[in-house]
CSV table of C-alpha atoms in Angstrom, one decimal:
chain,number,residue,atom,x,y,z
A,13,UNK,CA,-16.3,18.6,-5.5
A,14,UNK,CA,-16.0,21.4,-2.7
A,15,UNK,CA,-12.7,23.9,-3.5
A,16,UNK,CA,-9.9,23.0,-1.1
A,17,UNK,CA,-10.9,26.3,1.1
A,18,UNK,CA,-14.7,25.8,1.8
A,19,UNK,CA,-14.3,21.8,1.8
A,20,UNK,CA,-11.5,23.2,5.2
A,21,UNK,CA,-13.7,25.6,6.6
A,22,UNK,CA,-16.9,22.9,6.7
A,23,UNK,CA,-14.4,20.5,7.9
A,24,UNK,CA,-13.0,23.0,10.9
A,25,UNK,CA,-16.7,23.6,11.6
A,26,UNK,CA,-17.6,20.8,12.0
A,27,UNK,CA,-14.4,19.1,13.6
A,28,UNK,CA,-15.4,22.4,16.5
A,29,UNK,CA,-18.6,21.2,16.8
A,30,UNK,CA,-17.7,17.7,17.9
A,31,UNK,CA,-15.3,18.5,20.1
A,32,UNK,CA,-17.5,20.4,22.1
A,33,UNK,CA,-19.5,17.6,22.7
A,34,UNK,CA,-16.8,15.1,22.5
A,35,UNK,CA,-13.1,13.8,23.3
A,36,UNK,CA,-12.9,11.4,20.0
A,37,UNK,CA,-10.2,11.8,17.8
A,38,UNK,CA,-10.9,13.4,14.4
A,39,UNK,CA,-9.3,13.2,10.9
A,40,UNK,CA,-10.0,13.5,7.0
A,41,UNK,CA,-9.0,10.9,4.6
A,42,UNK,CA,-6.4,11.7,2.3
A,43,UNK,CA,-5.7,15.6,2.5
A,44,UNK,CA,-3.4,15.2,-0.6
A,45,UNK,CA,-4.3,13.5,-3.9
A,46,UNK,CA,-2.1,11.5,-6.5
A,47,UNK,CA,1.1,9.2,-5.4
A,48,UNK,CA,1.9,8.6,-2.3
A,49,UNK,CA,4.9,10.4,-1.8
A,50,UNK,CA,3.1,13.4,-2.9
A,51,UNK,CA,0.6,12.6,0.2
A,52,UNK,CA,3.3,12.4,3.0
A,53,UNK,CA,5.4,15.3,1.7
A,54,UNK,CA,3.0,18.2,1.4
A,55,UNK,CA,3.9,20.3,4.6
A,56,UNK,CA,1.7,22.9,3.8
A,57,UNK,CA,-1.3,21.0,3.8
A,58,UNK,CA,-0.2,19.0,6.4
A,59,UNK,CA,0.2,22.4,8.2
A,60,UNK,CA,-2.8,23.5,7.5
A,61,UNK,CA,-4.8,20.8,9.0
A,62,UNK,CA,-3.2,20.1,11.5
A,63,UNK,CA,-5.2,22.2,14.0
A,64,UNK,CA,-8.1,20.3,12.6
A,65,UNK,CA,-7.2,17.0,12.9
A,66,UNK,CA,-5.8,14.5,15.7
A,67,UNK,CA,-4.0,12.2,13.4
A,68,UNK,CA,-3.7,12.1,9.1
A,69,UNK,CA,-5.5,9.1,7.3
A,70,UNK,CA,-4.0,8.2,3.8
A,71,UNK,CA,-4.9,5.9,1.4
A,72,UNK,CA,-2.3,3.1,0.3
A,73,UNK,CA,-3.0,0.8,-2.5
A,74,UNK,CA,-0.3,1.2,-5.1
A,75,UNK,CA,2.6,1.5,-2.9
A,76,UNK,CA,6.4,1.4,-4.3
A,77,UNK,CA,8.6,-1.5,-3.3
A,78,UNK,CA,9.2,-0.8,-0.1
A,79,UNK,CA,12.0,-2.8,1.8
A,80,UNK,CA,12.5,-4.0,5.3
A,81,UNK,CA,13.8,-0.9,6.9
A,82,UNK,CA,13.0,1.5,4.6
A,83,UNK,CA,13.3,5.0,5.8
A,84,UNK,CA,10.6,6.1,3.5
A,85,UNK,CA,8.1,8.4,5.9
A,86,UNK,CA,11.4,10.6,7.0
A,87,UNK,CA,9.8,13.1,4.9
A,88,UNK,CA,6.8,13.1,6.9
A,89,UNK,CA,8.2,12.4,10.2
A,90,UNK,CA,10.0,16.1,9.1
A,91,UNK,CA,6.8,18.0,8.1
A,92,UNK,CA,4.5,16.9,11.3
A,93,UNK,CA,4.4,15.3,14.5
A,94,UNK,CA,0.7,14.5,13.7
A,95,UNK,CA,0.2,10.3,14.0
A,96,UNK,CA,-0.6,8.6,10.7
A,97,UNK,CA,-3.1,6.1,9.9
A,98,UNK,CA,-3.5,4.4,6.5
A,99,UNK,CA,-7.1,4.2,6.6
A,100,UNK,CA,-7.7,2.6,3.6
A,101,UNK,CA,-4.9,-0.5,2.2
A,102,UNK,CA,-4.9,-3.5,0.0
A,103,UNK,CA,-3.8,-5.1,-3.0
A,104,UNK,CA,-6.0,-5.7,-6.6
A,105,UNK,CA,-7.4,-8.4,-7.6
A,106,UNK,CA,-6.2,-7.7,-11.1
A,107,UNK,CA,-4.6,-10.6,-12.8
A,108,UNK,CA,-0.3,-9.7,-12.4
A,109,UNK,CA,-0.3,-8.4,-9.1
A,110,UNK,CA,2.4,-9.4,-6.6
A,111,UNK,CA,-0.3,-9.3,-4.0
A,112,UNK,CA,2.4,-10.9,-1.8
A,113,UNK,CA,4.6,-8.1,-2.7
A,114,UNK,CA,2.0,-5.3,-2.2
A,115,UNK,CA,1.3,-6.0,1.6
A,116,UNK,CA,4.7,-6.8,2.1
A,117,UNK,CA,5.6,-2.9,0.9
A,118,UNK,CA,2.4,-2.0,3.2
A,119,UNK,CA,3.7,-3.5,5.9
A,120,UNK,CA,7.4,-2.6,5.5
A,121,UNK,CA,6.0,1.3,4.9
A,122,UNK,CA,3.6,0.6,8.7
A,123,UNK,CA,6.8,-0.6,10.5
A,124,UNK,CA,8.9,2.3,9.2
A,125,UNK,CA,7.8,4.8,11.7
A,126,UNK,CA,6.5,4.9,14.9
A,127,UNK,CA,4.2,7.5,14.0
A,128,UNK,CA,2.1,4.8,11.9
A,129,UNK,CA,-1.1,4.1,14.5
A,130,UNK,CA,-2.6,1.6,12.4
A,131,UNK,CA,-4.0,-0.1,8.7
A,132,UNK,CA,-7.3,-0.6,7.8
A,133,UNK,CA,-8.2,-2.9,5.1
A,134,UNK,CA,-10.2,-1.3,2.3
A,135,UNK,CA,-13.5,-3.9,2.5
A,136,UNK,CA,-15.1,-6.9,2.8
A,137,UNK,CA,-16.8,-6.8,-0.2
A,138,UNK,CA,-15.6,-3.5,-2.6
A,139,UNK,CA,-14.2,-2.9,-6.6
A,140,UNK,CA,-10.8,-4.8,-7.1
A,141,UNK,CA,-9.8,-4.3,-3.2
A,142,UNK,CA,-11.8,-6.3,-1.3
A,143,UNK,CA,-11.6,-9.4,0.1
A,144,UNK,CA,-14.6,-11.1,-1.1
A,145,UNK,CA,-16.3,-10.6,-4.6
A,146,UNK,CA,-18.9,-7.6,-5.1
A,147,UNK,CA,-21.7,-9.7,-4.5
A,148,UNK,CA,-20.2,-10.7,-1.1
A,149,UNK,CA,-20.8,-14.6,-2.1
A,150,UNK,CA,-17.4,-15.6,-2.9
A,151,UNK,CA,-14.0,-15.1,-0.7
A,152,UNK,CA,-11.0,-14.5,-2.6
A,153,UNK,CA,-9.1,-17.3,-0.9
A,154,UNK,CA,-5.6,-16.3,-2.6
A,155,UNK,CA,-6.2,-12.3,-1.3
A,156,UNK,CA,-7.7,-13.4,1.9
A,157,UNK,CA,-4.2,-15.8,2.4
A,158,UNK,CA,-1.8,-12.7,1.8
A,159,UNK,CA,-3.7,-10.5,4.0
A,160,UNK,CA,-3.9,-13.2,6.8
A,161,UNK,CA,-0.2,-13.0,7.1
A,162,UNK,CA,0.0,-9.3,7.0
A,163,UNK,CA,1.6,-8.1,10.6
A,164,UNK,CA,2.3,-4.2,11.0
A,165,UNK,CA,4.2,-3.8,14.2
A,166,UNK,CA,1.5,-1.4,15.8
């Protein structure tokens, strides 16, 4: 794994680079680590990339319970006027899960601020996440059910 500073300065490169050739909006997944409060409340990262990218991409698979109207991304709607994207979403297939529960939070977290663009399933066919099994030869009919009726606002 690259240090924080080189892994930015490749990135910064690189994110020139296209741009140049290019009008296609760029971003990094998941510029903070750990819970995801930690990701949307880290203003100097956020800071920090923000001449790099055009909008942030998290990753949201263990979510708190979020209600209906939940104010949760205040705290990033103070720290950046970037766009937000979680890029990759979903609940496990582990036996116990409120599946229900997890893309209700998902969704209730996506409808909480108009700066949410968008949420991206994390695969088809992937670990614990995805919608069918590893093999790709059987759906998972009760996952596949609760994601049908997932509806983020944007």
């Amino acid at each position: 794994q690259l240090p924080e500073p080189v892994a930015y300065g490749f990135i910064a490169r690189w994110a020139s680079t296209i741009r140049n050739e290019t009008n296609l909006p760029l971003s990094v997944s998941d510029i903070h680590t750990g819970e995801l409060i930690d990701k949307i409340t880290d203003r100097a990262a956020m800071s920090r990339w923000r001449e790099v990218v055009d909008f942030f991409d998290i990753h949201v698979y263990r979510p708190p319970n979020i209600s209906a109207g939940s104010n949760f991304l205040a705290p990033y709607e103070l720290a950046t006027d970037v766009p937000l994207v979680f890029g990759e979403a979903g609940a496990s297939r582990d036996e116990g899960i409120d599946r229900v529960g997890v893309y209700r939070s998902i969704e209730n977290l996506a409808n909480s601020s108009d700066r949410v663009r968008g949420v991206y399933q994390w695969g088809l066919i992937n670990d614990e996440y995805g919608l069918m099994t590893e093999n790709g030869r059987v759906r998972q009919d009760d996952v596949i059910a609760v994601w049908r009726s997932f509806e983020p606002r944007n």
